mmCIF file of C-alpha atoms in Angstrom:
data_model
loop_
_atom_site.group_PDB
_atom_site.id
_atom_site.type_symbol
_atom_site.label_atom_id
_atom_site.label_comp_id
_atom_site.label_asym_id
_atom_site.label_seq_id
_atom_site.Cartn_x
_atom_site.Cartn_y
_atom_site.Cartn_z
ATOM 1 C CA MET A 166 -11.416 -3.778 -41.679
ATOM 2 C CA SER A 167 -12.693 -5.961 -39.796
ATOM 3 C CA VAL A 168 -12.625 -6.360 -36.088
ATOM 4 C CA ASN A 169 -14.331 -9.267 -34.168
ATOM 5 C CA PRO A 170 -16.982 -7.759 -31.838
ATOM 6 C CA ASP A 171 -16.736 -10.487 -29.419
ATOM 7 C CA HIS A 172 -14.047 -9.839 -27.421
ATOM 8 C CA ASN A 173 -14.740 -11.725 -24.246
ATOM 9 C CA LEU A 174 -11.573 -14.289 -24.344
ATOM 10 C CA GLN A 175 -10.075 -15.118 -21.315
ATOM 11 C CA THR A 176 -7.096 -16.856 -23.149
ATOM 12 C CA SER A 177 -4.645 -15.601 -25.682
ATOM 13 C CA ALA A 178 -5.593 -16.622 -29.678
ATOM 14 C CA SER A 179 -1.519 -17.885 -30.112
ATOM 15 C CA ALA A 180 -1.841 -20.939 -30.998
ATOM 16 C CA SER A 181 -1.552 -23.957 -28.013
ATOM 17 C CA SER A 182 -0.219 -21.556 -25.040
ATOM 18 C CA GLY A 183 -3.641 -21.142 -23.175
ATOM 19 C CA ALA A 184 -2.082 -17.656 -21.692
ATOM 20 C CA LYS A 185 -4.145 -15.173 -19.843
ATOM 21 C CA LEU A 186 -4.624 -12.151 -21.834
ATOM 22 C CA PRO A 187 -3.869 -8.452 -21.498
ATOM 23 C CA ARG A 188 -6.719 -7.109 -20.567
ATOM 24 C CA HIS A 189 -5.623 -4.016 -22.114
ATOM 25 C CA VAL A 190 -2.507 -3.288 -23.813
ATOM 26 C CA ALA A 191 -0.329 0.324 -25.196
ATOM 27 C CA PHE A 192 1.595 0.292 -27.608
ATOM 28 C CA ILE A 193 4.833 2.948 -28.617
ATOM 29 C CA MET A 194 4.391 2.785 -32.337
ATOM 30 C CA ASP A 195 8.361 3.456 -32.476
ATOM 31 C CA GLY A 196 10.787 3.314 -35.832
ATOM 32 C CA ASN A 197 8.810 4.275 -38.773
ATOM 33 C CA GLY A 198 11.552 7.275 -40.215
ATOM 34 C CA ARG A 199 14.422 4.558 -39.200
ATOM 35 C CA TRP A 200 11.589 1.532 -41.464
ATOM 36 C CA ALA A 201 11.318 4.542 -44.010
ATOM 37 C CA THR A 202 15.412 5.321 -44.048
ATOM 38 C CA ALA A 203 16.894 1.711 -43.743
ATOM 39 C CA ARG A 204 15.354 1.547 -47.183
ATOM 40 C CA GLY A 205 15.753 4.644 -48.688
ATOM 41 C CA LEU A 206 13.036 6.480 -48.787
ATOM 42 C CA PRO A 207 11.417 9.369 -47.547
ATOM 43 C CA ARG A 208 9.791 9.209 -43.759
ATOM 44 C CA THR A 209 6.340 9.948 -44.689
ATOM 45 C CA GLU A 210 6.225 6.382 -46.137
ATOM 46 C CA GLY A 211 7.297 5.158 -43.068
ATOM 47 C CA HIS A 212 4.641 6.402 -41.351
ATOM 48 C CA ARG A 213 2.095 6.027 -43.876
ATOM 49 C CA GLN A 214 3.121 1.943 -43.450
ATOM 50 C CA GLY A 215 3.194 2.254 -39.705
ATOM 51 C CA LEU A 216 -0.337 2.723 -40.270
ATOM 52 C CA GLU A 217 -0.850 -0.695 -41.741
ATOM 53 C CA ALA A 218 1.087 -2.460 -38.963
ATOM 54 C CA LEU A 219 -1.928 0.035 -37.027
ATOM 55 C CA ARG A 220 -4.669 -1.933 -38.670
ATOM 56 C CA LYS A 221 -3.003 -5.872 -38.334
ATOM 57 C CA VAL A 222 -3.482 -4.720 -34.334
ATOM 58 C CA ILE A 223 -6.609 -3.514 -34.437
ATOM 59 C CA ARG A 224 -7.609 -6.386 -36.159
ATOM 60 C CA HIS A 225 -5.577 -9.148 -34.211
ATOM 61 C CA ALA A 226 -6.268 -7.359 -30.689
ATOM 62 C CA GLY A 227 -10.161 -8.003 -31.601
ATOM 63 C CA LYS A 228 -9.547 -11.066 -33.569
ATOM 64 C CA VAL A 229 -8.042 -12.391 -30.152
ATOM 65 C CA GLY A 230 -10.157 -10.828 -27.871
ATOM 66 C CA ILE A 231 -8.148 -7.738 -25.913
ATOM 67 C CA ASP A 232 -10.891 -5.129 -24.585
ATOM 68 C CA VAL A 233 -8.658 -1.966 -24.908
ATOM 69 C CA ILE A 234 -5.492 -1.042 -26.878
ATOM 70 C CA THR A 235 -3.839 2.519 -26.404
ATOM 71 C CA ILE A 236 -1.994 3.855 -29.291
ATOM 72 C CA TYR A 237 0.756 6.743 -29.077
ATOM 73 C CA SER A 238 0.151 8.201 -31.933
ATOM 74 C CA PHE A 239 1.702 11.744 -31.196
ATOM 75 C CA SER A 240 3.184 13.358 -28.488
ATOM 76 C CA SER A 241 2.824 16.781 -27.561
ATOM 77 C CA GLU A 242 6.446 17.070 -27.868
ATOM 78 C CA ASN A 243 5.672 15.784 -31.762
ATOM 79 C CA TRP A 244 5.123 19.211 -33.033
ATOM 80 C CA SER A 245 8.746 20.084 -32.666
ATOM 81 C CA ARG A 246 9.458 17.841 -36.229
ATOM 82 C CA PRO A 247 10.215 19.230 -39.352
ATOM 83 C CA GLU A 248 7.171 20.978 -40.705
ATOM 84 C CA ALA A 249 6.250 18.663 -43.600
ATOM 85 C CA GLU A 250 6.584 15.903 -41.679
ATOM 86 C CA VAL A 251 3.794 16.813 -38.960
ATOM 87 C CA SER A 252 1.271 18.161 -42.102
ATOM 88 C CA PHE A 253 1.853 14.458 -43.361
ATOM 89 C CA LEU A 254 1.010 13.502 -40.064
ATOM 90 C CA MET A 255 -2.093 15.159 -39.475
ATOM 91 C CA GLY A 256 -3.025 14.437 -43.087
ATOM 92 C CA LEU A 257 -2.501 10.838 -42.882
ATOM 93 C CA LEU A 258 -4.869 11.077 -39.380
ATOM 94 C CA ARG A 259 -7.524 12.726 -41.388
ATOM 95 C CA ARG A 260 -7.278 9.999 -43.671
ATOM 96 C CA PHE A 261 -7.586 7.300 -41.498
ATOM 97 C CA VAL A 262 -10.437 8.739 -39.972
ATOM 98 C CA GLN A 263 -12.424 8.993 -43.607
ATOM 99 C CA ARG A 264 -11.075 5.371 -44.080
ATOM 100 C CA ASP A 265 -11.440 3.289 -41.486
ATOM 101 C CA LEU A 266 -13.765 5.295 -39.441
ATOM 102 C CA SER A 267 -16.608 3.405 -40.009
ATOM 103 C CA GLU A 268 -15.938 0.002 -40.738
ATOM 104 C CA LEU A 269 -14.074 0.486 -36.932
ATOM 105 C CA HIS A 270 -17.820 2.022 -36.288
ATOM 106 C CA GLU A 271 -19.444 -1.234 -37.400
ATOM 107 C CA ALA A 272 -17.098 -3.552 -36.039
ATOM 108 C CA ASN A 273 -18.676 -1.564 -32.762
ATOM 109 C CA VAL A 274 -15.083 -0.055 -31.543
ATOM 110 C CA LYS A 275 -15.166 2.325 -29.459
ATOM 111 C CA ILE A 276 -13.229 5.524 -30.053
ATOM 112 C CA ARG A 277 -11.554 7.473 -27.339
ATOM 113 C CA ILE A 278 -9.226 10.172 -27.088
ATOM 114 C CA ILE A 279 -6.664 11.366 -24.924
ATOM 115 C CA GLY A 280 -4.436 13.673 -24.512
ATOM 116 C CA GLY A 281 -4.465 18.197 -24.298
ATOM 117 C CA ARG A 282 -7.204 19.528 -27.008
ATOM 118 C CA SER A 283 -7.261 23.549 -25.582
ATOM 119 C CA ASP A 284 -4.478 24.399 -28.331
ATOM 120 C CA LEU A 285 -5.503 22.142 -31.400
ATOM 121 C CA GLU A 286 -6.611 23.492 -34.777
ATOM 122 C CA PRO A 287 -10.555 23.489 -34.864
ATOM 123 C CA GLY A 288 -10.376 21.285 -38.180
ATOM 124 C CA ILE A 289 -8.702 18.007 -36.019
ATOM 125 C CA LEU A 290 -10.602 19.250 -33.245
ATOM 126 C CA LYS A 291 -13.881 17.967 -35.013
ATOM 127 C CA LEU A 292 -12.390 14.952 -36.556
ATOM 128 C CA LEU A 293 -11.586 13.638 -33.316
ATOM 129 C CA LYS A 294 -14.416 14.569 -31.484
ATOM 130 C CA GLU A 295 -16.758 12.875 -35.000
ATOM 131 C CA ALA A 296 -14.684 9.875 -34.070
ATOM 132 C CA GLU A 297 -15.376 9.207 -30.763
ATOM 133 C CA ASP A 298 -19.102 10.700 -30.587
ATOM 134 C CA LEU A 299 -20.177 8.426 -33.608
ATOM 135 C CA THR A 300 -18.663 5.315 -31.597
ATOM 136 C CA ARG A 301 -19.579 6.703 -27.876
ATOM 137 C CA ASP A 302 -22.165 3.958 -27.982
ATOM 138 C CA ASN A 303 -20.064 1.073 -28.986
ATOM 139 C CA SER A 304 -19.535 -2.129 -26.595
ATOM 140 C CA GLY A 305 -16.787 -3.982 -28.114
ATOM 141 C CA LEU A 306 -12.771 -3.518 -28.294
ATOM 142 C CA GLU A 307 -11.872 0.057 -27.254
ATOM 143 C CA LEU A 308 -8.928 1.746 -28.756
ATOM 144 C CA VAL A 309 -7.860 4.775 -27.564
ATOM 145 C CA VAL A 310 -5.978 7.215 -29.254
ATOM 146 C CA ALA A 311 -2.788 9.240 -27.728
ATOM 147 C CA PHE A 312 -2.701 12.410 -29.810
ATOM 148 C CA ASN A 313 -1.009 15.242 -28.558
ATOM 149 C CA TYR A 314 -0.381 13.615 -24.971
ATOM 150 C CA GLY A 315 2.445 13.885 -22.620
ATOM 151 C CA ALA A 316 1.813 12.180 -19.353
ATOM 152 C CA ARG A 317 3.431 14.530 -17.564
ATOM 153 C CA ASP A 318 1.324 17.208 -18.828
ATOM 154 C CA GLU A 319 -1.478 14.575 -18.676
ATOM 155 C CA ILE A 320 -1.050 14.490 -14.670
ATOM 156 C CA LEU A 321 -0.647 18.326 -14.315
ATOM 157 C CA ARG A 322 -4.062 19.064 -15.489
ATOM 158 C CA ALA A 323 -5.469 16.496 -13.247
ATOM 159 C CA ALA A 324 -3.504 17.733 -9.977
ATOM 160 C CA GLN A 325 -4.880 21.271 -10.869
ATOM 161 C CA ALA A 326 -7.969 20.720 -11.392
ATOM 162 C CA VAL A 327 -7.901 18.383 -7.913
ATOM 163 C CA ALA A 328 -6.438 21.796 -6.601
ATOM 164 C CA GLN A 329 -9.359 23.319 -8.344
ATOM 165 C CA LYS A 330 -11.918 21.628 -6.395
ATOM 166 C CA VAL A 331 -10.171 21.619 -2.598
ATOM 167 C CA ALA A 332 -9.584 25.742 -3.605
ATOM 168 C CA SER A 333 -13.855 26.143 -4.025
ATOM 169 C CA GLY A 334 -14.401 23.665 -1.173
ATOM 170 C CA VAL A 335 -15.514 20.770 -2.656
ATOM 171 C CA PHE A 336 -13.211 18.337 -0.575
ATOM 172 C CA ASN A 337 -10.610 19.182 1.534
ATOM 173 C CA PRO A 338 -6.834 18.540 1.104
ATOM 174 C CA GLU A 339 -7.078 15.063 3.502
ATOM 175 C CA ASP A 340 -9.428 13.434 0.999
ATOM 176 C CA VAL A 341 -7.117 14.032 -1.732
ATOM 177 C CA THR A 342 -6.579 9.878 -2.337
ATOM 178 C CA GLU A 343 -5.045 8.043 -5.690
ATOM 179 C CA ASP A 344 -8.516 6.710 -6.975
ATOM 180 C CA LEU A 345 -9.568 10.898 -6.559
ATOM 181 C CA LEU A 346 -6.447 11.692 -8.525
ATOM 182 C CA SER A 347 -7.102 9.141 -11.360
ATOM 183 C CA GLU A 348 -10.709 10.052 -11.185
ATOM 184 C CA GLU A 349 -8.902 13.742 -13.299
ATOM 185 C CA LEU A 350 -6.912 11.935 -16.225
ATOM 186 C CA ASP A 351 -7.701 11.712 -19.486
ATOM 187 C CA THR A 352 -7.805 8.097 -18.853
ATOM 188 C CA ALA A 353 -10.445 8.254 -15.832
ATOM 189 C CA GLY A 354 -12.755 4.744 -16.032
ATOM 190 C CA LEU A 355 -10.142 3.130 -17.919
ATOM 191 C CA PRO A 356 -8.020 -0.200 -16.277
ATOM 192 C CA ASP A 357 -4.403 0.115 -16.680
ATOM 193 C CA PRO A 358 -2.601 -1.282 -19.218
ATOM 194 C CA ASP A 359 -1.195 -4.403 -17.945
ATOM 195 C CA LEU A 360 1.312 -4.657 -20.902
ATOM 196 C CA ILE A 361 3.180 -1.564 -22.627
ATOM 197 C CA ILE A 362 4.599 -2.921 -25.768
ATOM 198 C CA ARG A 363 7.373 -0.871 -27.818
ATOM 199 C CA THR A 364 9.087 -1.105 -31.385
ATOM 200 C CA SER A 365 12.215 -0.923 -32.507
ATOM 201 C CA GLY A 366 14.801 -1.996 -29.722
ATOM 202 C CA GLU A 367 13.989 1.469 -27.867
ATOM 203 C CA MET A 368 13.765 0.866 -23.919
ATOM 204 C CA ARG A 369 12.150 4.006 -21.800
ATOM 205 C CA LEU A 370 8.641 5.290 -21.831
ATOM 206 C CA SER A 371 9.047 8.873 -23.510
ATOM 207 C CA ASN A 372 6.300 10.328 -21.275
ATOM 208 C CA PHE A 373 3.474 8.110 -22.534
ATOM 209 C CA LEU A 374 1.257 7.050 -19.501
ATOM 210 C CA LEU A 375 3.689 7.301 -16.573
ATOM 211 C CA TRP A 376 0.264 7.237 -13.389
ATOM 212 C CA GLN A 377 -0.908 4.331 -15.398
ATOM 213 C CA ALA A 378 2.143 2.216 -15.849
ATOM 214 C CA ALA A 379 2.806 2.061 -12.346
ATOM 215 C CA TYR A 380 2.248 -2.090 -12.458
ATOM 216 C CA SER A 381 2.440 -2.246 -16.306
ATOM 217 C CA GLU A 382 4.289 -5.207 -17.476
ATOM 218 C CA PHE A 383 6.949 -3.661 -20.814
ATOM 219 C CA TYR A 384 7.961 -6.097 -23.596
ATOM 220 C CA PHE A 385 10.356 -4.779 -25.885
ATOM 221 C CA CYS A 386 11.226 -5.577 -29.647
ATOM 222 C CA ASP A 387 13.728 -4.612 -32.431
ATOM 223 C CA LEU A 388 11.051 -4.854 -35.044
ATOM 224 C CA LEU A 389 10.389 -1.409 -36.518
ATOM 225 C CA TRP A 390 6.308 -0.394 -35.857
ATOM 226 C CA PRO A 391 5.980 -1.210 -39.946
ATOM 227 C CA ASP A 392 7.106 -4.829 -39.635
ATOM 228 C CA PHE A 393 5.318 -5.362 -36.533
ATOM 229 C CA ASP A 394 2.508 -8.092 -36.915
ATOM 230 C CA GLU A 395 -0.027 -10.491 -35.642
ATOM 231 C CA THR A 396 2.985 -13.225 -35.081
ATOM 232 C CA ALA A 397 5.013 -10.566 -33.164
ATOM 233 C CA PHE A 398 1.422 -9.135 -31.180
ATOM 234 C CA ASP A 399 0.872 -12.892 -31.247
ATOM 235 C CA LYS A 400 4.774 -13.431 -29.046
ATOM 236 C CA ALA A 401 4.327 -10.347 -27.459
ATOM 237 C CA LEU A 402 1.366 -11.847 -25.655
ATOM 238 C CA ASP A 403 2.450 -15.315 -25.139
ATOM 239 C CA CYS A 404 5.575 -13.780 -23.138
ATOM 240 C CA PHE A 405 3.221 -11.569 -20.936
ATOM 241 C CA GLY A 406 0.866 -14.742 -20.851
ATOM 242 C CA ALA A 407 4.094 -16.508 -18.869
ATOM 243 C CA ARG A 408 5.118 -13.411 -16.852
ATOM 244 C CA GLU A 409 3.857 -13.830 -12.341
ATOM 245 C CA ARG A 410 2.256 -10.417 -11.634
ATOM 246 C CA ARG A 411 2.676 -9.565 -8.297
ATOM 247 C CA TYR A 412 1.880 -5.915 -7.548
ATOM 248 C CA GLY A 413 4.744 -5.170 -5.182
ATOM 249 C CA GLY A 414 4.076 -8.837 -3.400
ATOM 250 C CA VAL A 415 6.254 -11.934 -3.239
ATOM 251 C CA SER A 416 5.315 -14.889 -5.078
ATOM 252 C CA ALA A 417 4.466 -18.205 -3.222
ATOM 253 C CA LYS A 418 6.602 -19.746 -4.624
ATOM 254 C CA THR A 419 9.630 -18.271 -2.983
ATOM 255 C CA PHE A 420 7.705 -19.799 0.709
#
């Protein structure tokens, strides 16, 4: 997997638009199962092809100059899926680490895992830690993998950490601010996503980055995730570049 380590571009590489580029793009990679079902294939084949689409996205993000991409790889609710499918997804994670980790490391990609870890089985935990440890000092594209992740759980854990510090006298209740709570989130130190892309035609967040998405731009497309490619990515980036972000203010054009 070839990823361009020079990721400091300021405009989209999608042809001639010259549009401003989001610093952080998050993906809800939806539609693997439906992609497979529509072709008379097992759902596992959809997940396999979805991994190929992810590889394309990572390469393209590095090429055009995005700083951070976050992928919703496995939610805390996904454990309720059929056991065989969950087992396949865990195997796919293992193969991704074994096949792609060294190439990502060589391309200067830094991997960060977000999500609950306390109840993960040791083998999976070891894989995640290996990916983070190997790439910790890399300075290129940051790949944030939301695994066993749920935004409500993340916020709850952050609130509990803050409450513990208040109870132990580290600071007073009135000292609690948005910034202080943000420092306890799994994403501490990362910029909030500028753009959140969801495939498959669904239009919801599904418990993904609820706190961080307060001022994100959203892009929904009907493509199923295995069909999402560089052209589709550029289309989303161009759409973002054409938008005016006001963060709750008003545009000067309205006066």
